[in-house]
Amino acid sequence: REISRTSWTRGSPGSTRTAILDESARLYDLDDAEAFAAQQPLCRLIAPEENAAAIAFLASPRSSAITGAEVPVDGGFVL
């Protein structure tokens, strides 16, 4: 029995390397985004392309069996 014709799945980006991240890092008394990155589980920031690749996959037919899921792209922050 089909419950819905729509699949609701979302990607949740983590600390992504962007221009605004340096400003945010200063709010936490860090010198720059690299200091912030050192505190992340992978010791690096997520590249925007990594978030885009995950979203592209979720929007593709290859993810047709994934439904109702949140896919964290956060470098291991949520385990």
CSV table of N, CA and C in Angstrom, one decimal:
chain,number,residue,atom,x,y,z
A,1,ARG,N,0.8,-1.2,0.0
A,1,ARG,CA,0.0,0.0,0.0
A,1,ARG,C,0.9,1.2,0.0
A,2,GLU,N,0.6,2.2,-0.9
A,2,GLU,CA,1.4,3.4,-0.9
A,2,GLU,C,0.8,4.4,0.0
A,3,ILE,N,1.7,4.9,0.9
A,3,ILE,CA,1.3,5.9,1.9
A,3,ILE,C,1.4,7.3,1.3
A,4,SER,N,2.5,7.5,0.6
A,4,SER,CA,2.8,8.9,0.0
A,4,SER,C,3.6,8.7,-1.3
A,5,ARG,N,3.3,9.6,-2.2
A,5,ARG,CA,4.1,9.7,-3.4
A,5,ARG,C,5.3,10.5,-3.3
A,6,THR,N,5.5,11.2,-2.2
A,6,THR,CA,6.5,12.1,-2.0
A,6,THR,C,7.5,11.6,-0.9
A,7,SER,N,8.8,11.7,-1.2
A,7,SER,CA,9.8,11.3,-0.2
A,7,SER,C,10.4,12.5,0.4
A,8,TRP,N,10.3,12.6,1.7
A,8,TRP,CA,10.9,13.8,2.4
A,8,TRP,C,12.2,13.3,3.1
A,9,THR,N,13.3,13.7,2.6
A,9,THR,CA,14.6,13.4,3.1
A,9,THR,C,15.4,14.7,3.0
A,10,ARG,N,16.2,15.0,4.1
A,10,ARG,CA,16.9,16.2,4.0
A,10,ARG,C,18.4,16.0,4.4
A,11,GLY,N,19.2,16.9,3.9
A,11,GLY,CA,20.6,16.9,4.3
A,11,GLY,C,20.8,18.0,5.3
A,12,SER,N,21.7,17.7,6.3
A,12,SER,CA,21.9,18.7,7.4
A,12,SER,C,23.4,19.0,7.4
A,13,PRO,N,23.8,20.2,6.8
A,13,PRO,CA,25.2,20.5,6.8
A,13,PRO,C,25.8,20.9,8.1
A,14,GLY,N,27.0,20.5,8.3
A,14,GLY,CA,27.7,20.9,9.5
A,14,GLY,C,28.5,22.2,9.3
A,15,SER,N,29.6,22.3,9.9
A,15,SER,CA,30.5,23.5,9.8
A,15,SER,C,31.1,23.5,8.5
A,16,THR,N,30.6,24.3,7.6
A,16,THR,CA,31.0,24.4,6.2
A,16,THR,C,31.9,25.6,6.0
A,17,ARG,N,33.0,25.4,5.3
A,17,ARG,CA,33.9,26.4,4.9
A,17,ARG,C,33.3,27.5,4.1
A,18,THR,N,33.0,28.6,4.7
A,18,THR,CA,32.4,29.8,4.0
A,18,THR,C,33.0,31.0,4.5
A,19,ALA,N,32.8,32.1,3.8
A,19,ALA,CA,33.4,33.4,4.2
A,19,ALA,C,32.9,33.9,5.5
A,20,ILE,N,31.7,33.6,5.8
A,20,ILE,CA,31.1,34.0,7.1
A,20,ILE,C,31.6,33.2,8.3
A,21,LEU,N,32.2,32.0,8.0
A,21,LEU,CA,32.7,31.2,9.2
A,21,LEU,C,33.8,31.9,9.9
A,22,ASP,N,34.7,32.6,9.3
A,22,ASP,CA,35.7,33.4,10.0
A,22,ASP,C,35.1,34.3,11.0
A,23,GLU,N,34.0,35.0,10.6
A,23,GLU,CA,33.4,35.9,11.5
A,23,GLU,C,32.7,35.2,12.7
A,24,SER,N,32.1,34.0,12.4
A,24,SER,CA,31.5,33.2,13.4
A,24,SER,C,32.6,32.7,14.4
A,25,ALA,N,33.7,32.3,13.9
A,25,ALA,CA,34.8,31.8,14.7
A,25,ALA,C,35.2,32.8,15.8
A,26,ARG,N,35.3,34.1,15.4
A,26,ARG,CA,35.7,35.1,16.3
A,26,ARG,C,34.7,35.3,17.4
A,27,LEU,N,33.4,35.0,17.2
A,27,LEU,CA,32.4,35.0,18.3
A,27,LEU,C,32.8,34.0,19.4
A,28,TYR,N,33.5,33.0,19.0
A,28,TYR,CA,33.9,32.0,20.0
A,28,TYR,C,35.3,32.2,20.4
A,29,ASP,N,35.8,33.4,20.3
A,29,ASP,CA,37.2,33.7,20.7
A,29,ASP,C,38.3,32.9,20.0
A,30,LEU,N,38.0,32.5,18.7
A,30,LEU,CA,39.0,31.8,17.9
A,30,LEU,C,39.5,32.8,16.9
A,31,ASP,N,40.8,32.6,16.5
A,31,ASP,CA,41.4,33.5,15.6
A,31,ASP,C,40.8,33.5,14.2
A,32,ASP,N,40.5,32.3,13.7
A,32,ASP,CA,39.9,32.2,12.3
A,32,ASP,C,39.3,30.8,12.2
A,33,ALA,N,38.8,30.5,11.0
A,33,ALA,CA,38.1,29.3,10.7
A,33,ALA,C,39.0,28.0,11.0
A,34,GLU,N,40.3,28.2,10.8
A,34,GLU,CA,41.2,27.0,11.0
A,34,GLU,C,41.3,26.6,12.4
A,35,ALA,N,41.2,27.6,13.3
A,35,ALA,CA,41.2,27.3,14.7
A,35,ALA,C,39.9,26.6,15.1
A,36,PHE,N,38.8,27.0,14.5
A,36,PHE,CA,37.5,26.4,14.6
A,36,PHE,C,37.5,24.9,14.1
A,37,ALA,N,38.2,24.8,12.9
A,37,ALA,CA,38.2,23.4,12.3
A,37,ALA,C,39.0,22.4,13.2
A,38,ALA,N,40.0,22.9,13.9
A,38,ALA,CA,40.7,22.0,14.8
A,38,ALA,C,39.9,21.4,15.9
A,39,GLN,N,38.7,22.0,16.2
A,39,GLN,CA,37.8,21.5,17.2
A,39,GLN,C,36.8,20.6,16.7
A,40,GLN,N,36.7,20.4,15.4
A,40,GLN,CA,35.7,19.5,14.8
A,40,GLN,C,36.2,18.1,14.9
A,41,PRO,N,35.2,17.1,14.8
A,41,PRO,CA,35.6,15.7,14.9
A,41,PRO,C,36.6,15.2,13.9
A,42,LEU,N,36.5,15.7,12.6
A,42,LEU,CA,37.5,15.4,11.6
A,42,LEU,C,38.7,16.3,11.5
A,43,CYS,N,38.7,17.3,12.4
A,43,CYS,CA,39.7,18.3,12.5
A,43,CYS,C,39.8,19.1,11.2
A,44,ARG,N,38.7,19.3,10.5
A,44,ARG,CA,38.6,20.1,9.3
A,44,ARG,C,37.2,20.5,9.1
A,45,LEU,N,37.0,21.5,8.2
A,45,LEU,CA,35.7,22.0,7.9
A,45,LEU,C,35.2,21.2,6.7
A,46,ILE,N,33.9,21.2,6.6
A,46,ILE,CA,33.2,20.6,5.4
A,46,ILE,C,33.3,21.5,4.2
A,47,ALA,N,33.7,21.0,3.1
A,47,ALA,CA,33.8,21.8,1.9
A,47,ALA,C,32.3,22.0,1.3
A,48,PRO,N,32.0,23.1,0.8
A,48,PRO,CA,30.7,23.3,0.2
A,48,PRO,C,30.4,22.2,-0.8
A,49,GLU,N,31.4,21.8,-1.6
A,49,GLU,CA,31.1,20.7,-2.6
A,49,GLU,C,30.7,19.4,-1.9
A,50,GLU,N,31.1,19.2,-0.7
A,50,GLU,CA,30.7,17.9,0.0
A,50,GLU,C,29.2,18.0,0.3
A,51,ASN,N,28.8,19.2,0.8
A,51,ASN,CA,27.3,19.3,1.0
A,51,ASN,C,26.5,19.2,-0.3
A,52,ALA,N,27.0,19.8,-1.3
A,52,ALA,CA,26.4,19.8,-2.6
A,52,ALA,C,26.3,18.3,-3.2
A,53,ALA,N,27.3,17.6,-3.0
A,53,ALA,CA,27.3,16.2,-3.5
A,53,ALA,C,26.3,15.4,-2.7
A,54,ALA,N,26.1,15.6,-1.4
A,54,ALA,CA,25.1,14.8,-0.6
A,54,ALA,C,23.7,15.2,-1.1
A,55,ILE,N,23.5,16.5,-1.3
A,55,ILE,CA,22.2,17.0,-1.7
A,55,ILE,C,21.8,16.5,-3.1
A,56,ALA,N,22.9,16.5,-4.0
A,56,ALA,CA,22.7,16.0,-5.4
A,56,ALA,C,22.3,14.5,-5.3
A,57,PHE,N,22.9,13.7,-4.5
A,57,PHE,CA,22.6,12.3,-4.4
A,57,PHE,C,21.2,12.2,-3.9
A,58,LEU,N,20.8,12.9,-2.8
A,58,LEU,CA,19.4,12.8,-2.3
A,58,LEU,C,18.4,13.2,-3.3
A,59,ALA,N,18.7,14.1,-4.2
A,59,ALA,CA,17.8,14.6,-5.2
A,59,ALA,C,17.7,13.6,-6.4
A,60,SER,N,18.6,12.7,-6.5
A,60,SER,CA,18.7,11.8,-7.6
A,60,SER,C,17.9,10.5,-7.5
A,61,PRO,N,17.7,9.9,-8.6
A,61,PRO,CA,16.9,8.6,-8.5
A,61,PRO,C,17.7,7.5,-7.7
A,62,ARG,N,19.0,7.7,-7.6
A,62,ARG,CA,19.8,6.7,-6.9
A,62,ARG,C,19.4,6.6,-5.4
A,63,SER,N,18.8,7.6,-4.9
A,63,SER,CA,18.4,7.6,-3.5
A,63,SER,C,16.9,7.3,-3.3
A,64,SER,N,16.3,6.6,-4.3
A,64,SER,CA,14.9,6.4,-4.2
A,64,SER,C,14.4,5.5,-3.1
A,65,ALA,N,15.3,4.7,-2.5
A,65,ALA,CA,15.0,3.9,-1.4
A,65,ALA,C,15.1,4.5,0.0
A,66,ILE,N,15.6,5.8,-0.1
A,66,ILE,CA,15.8,6.5,1.2
A,66,ILE,C,14.7,7.5,1.3
A,67,THR,N,14.0,7.4,2.4
A,67,THR,CA,12.8,8.2,2.6
A,67,THR,C,12.7,8.6,4.1
A,68,GLY,N,12.3,9.8,4.4
A,68,GLY,CA,12.0,10.2,5.8
A,68,GLY,C,13.3,10.2,6.6
A,69,ALA,N,14.4,10.5,6.0
A,69,ALA,CA,15.7,10.4,6.7
A,69,ALA,C,16.3,11.8,6.8
A,70,GLU,N,17.1,12.0,7.8
A,70,GLU,CA,18.0,13.2,7.8
A,70,GLU,C,19.4,12.7,7.6
A,71,VAL,N,20.1,13.3,6.7
A,71,VAL,CA,21.4,12.8,6.3
A,71,VAL,C,22.4,13.9,6.8
A,72,PRO,N,23.1,13.7,7.9
A,72,PRO,CA,24.0,14.7,8.4
A,72,PRO,C,25.3,14.7,7.5
A,73,VAL,N,25.7,15.8,7.1
A,73,VAL,CA,27.0,16.0,6.4
A,73,VAL,C,27.8,17.0,7.3
A,74,ASP,N,28.2,16.4,8.4
A,74,ASP,CA,28.8,17.2,9.5
A,74,ASP,C,30.1,16.8,10.0
A,75,GLY,N,30.7,15.9,9.2
A,75,GLY,CA,32.1,15.4,9.6
A,75,GLY,C,32.1,14.7,10.9
A,76,GLY,N,31.1,14.0,11.3
A,76,GLY,CA,31.1,13.2,12.5
A,76,GLY,C,30.6,13.9,13.8
A,77,PHE,N,30.1,15.1,13.6
A,77,PHE,CA,29.6,15.8,14.8
A,77,PHE,C,28.4,15.1,15.5
A,78,VAL,N,27.5,14.5,14.7
A,78,VAL,CA,26.4,13.8,15.2
A,78,VAL,C,26.7,12.3,14.9
A,79,LEU,N,26.8,11.5,16.0
A,79,LEU,CA,27.0,10.1,15.8
A,79,LEU,C,25.8,9.3,16.3
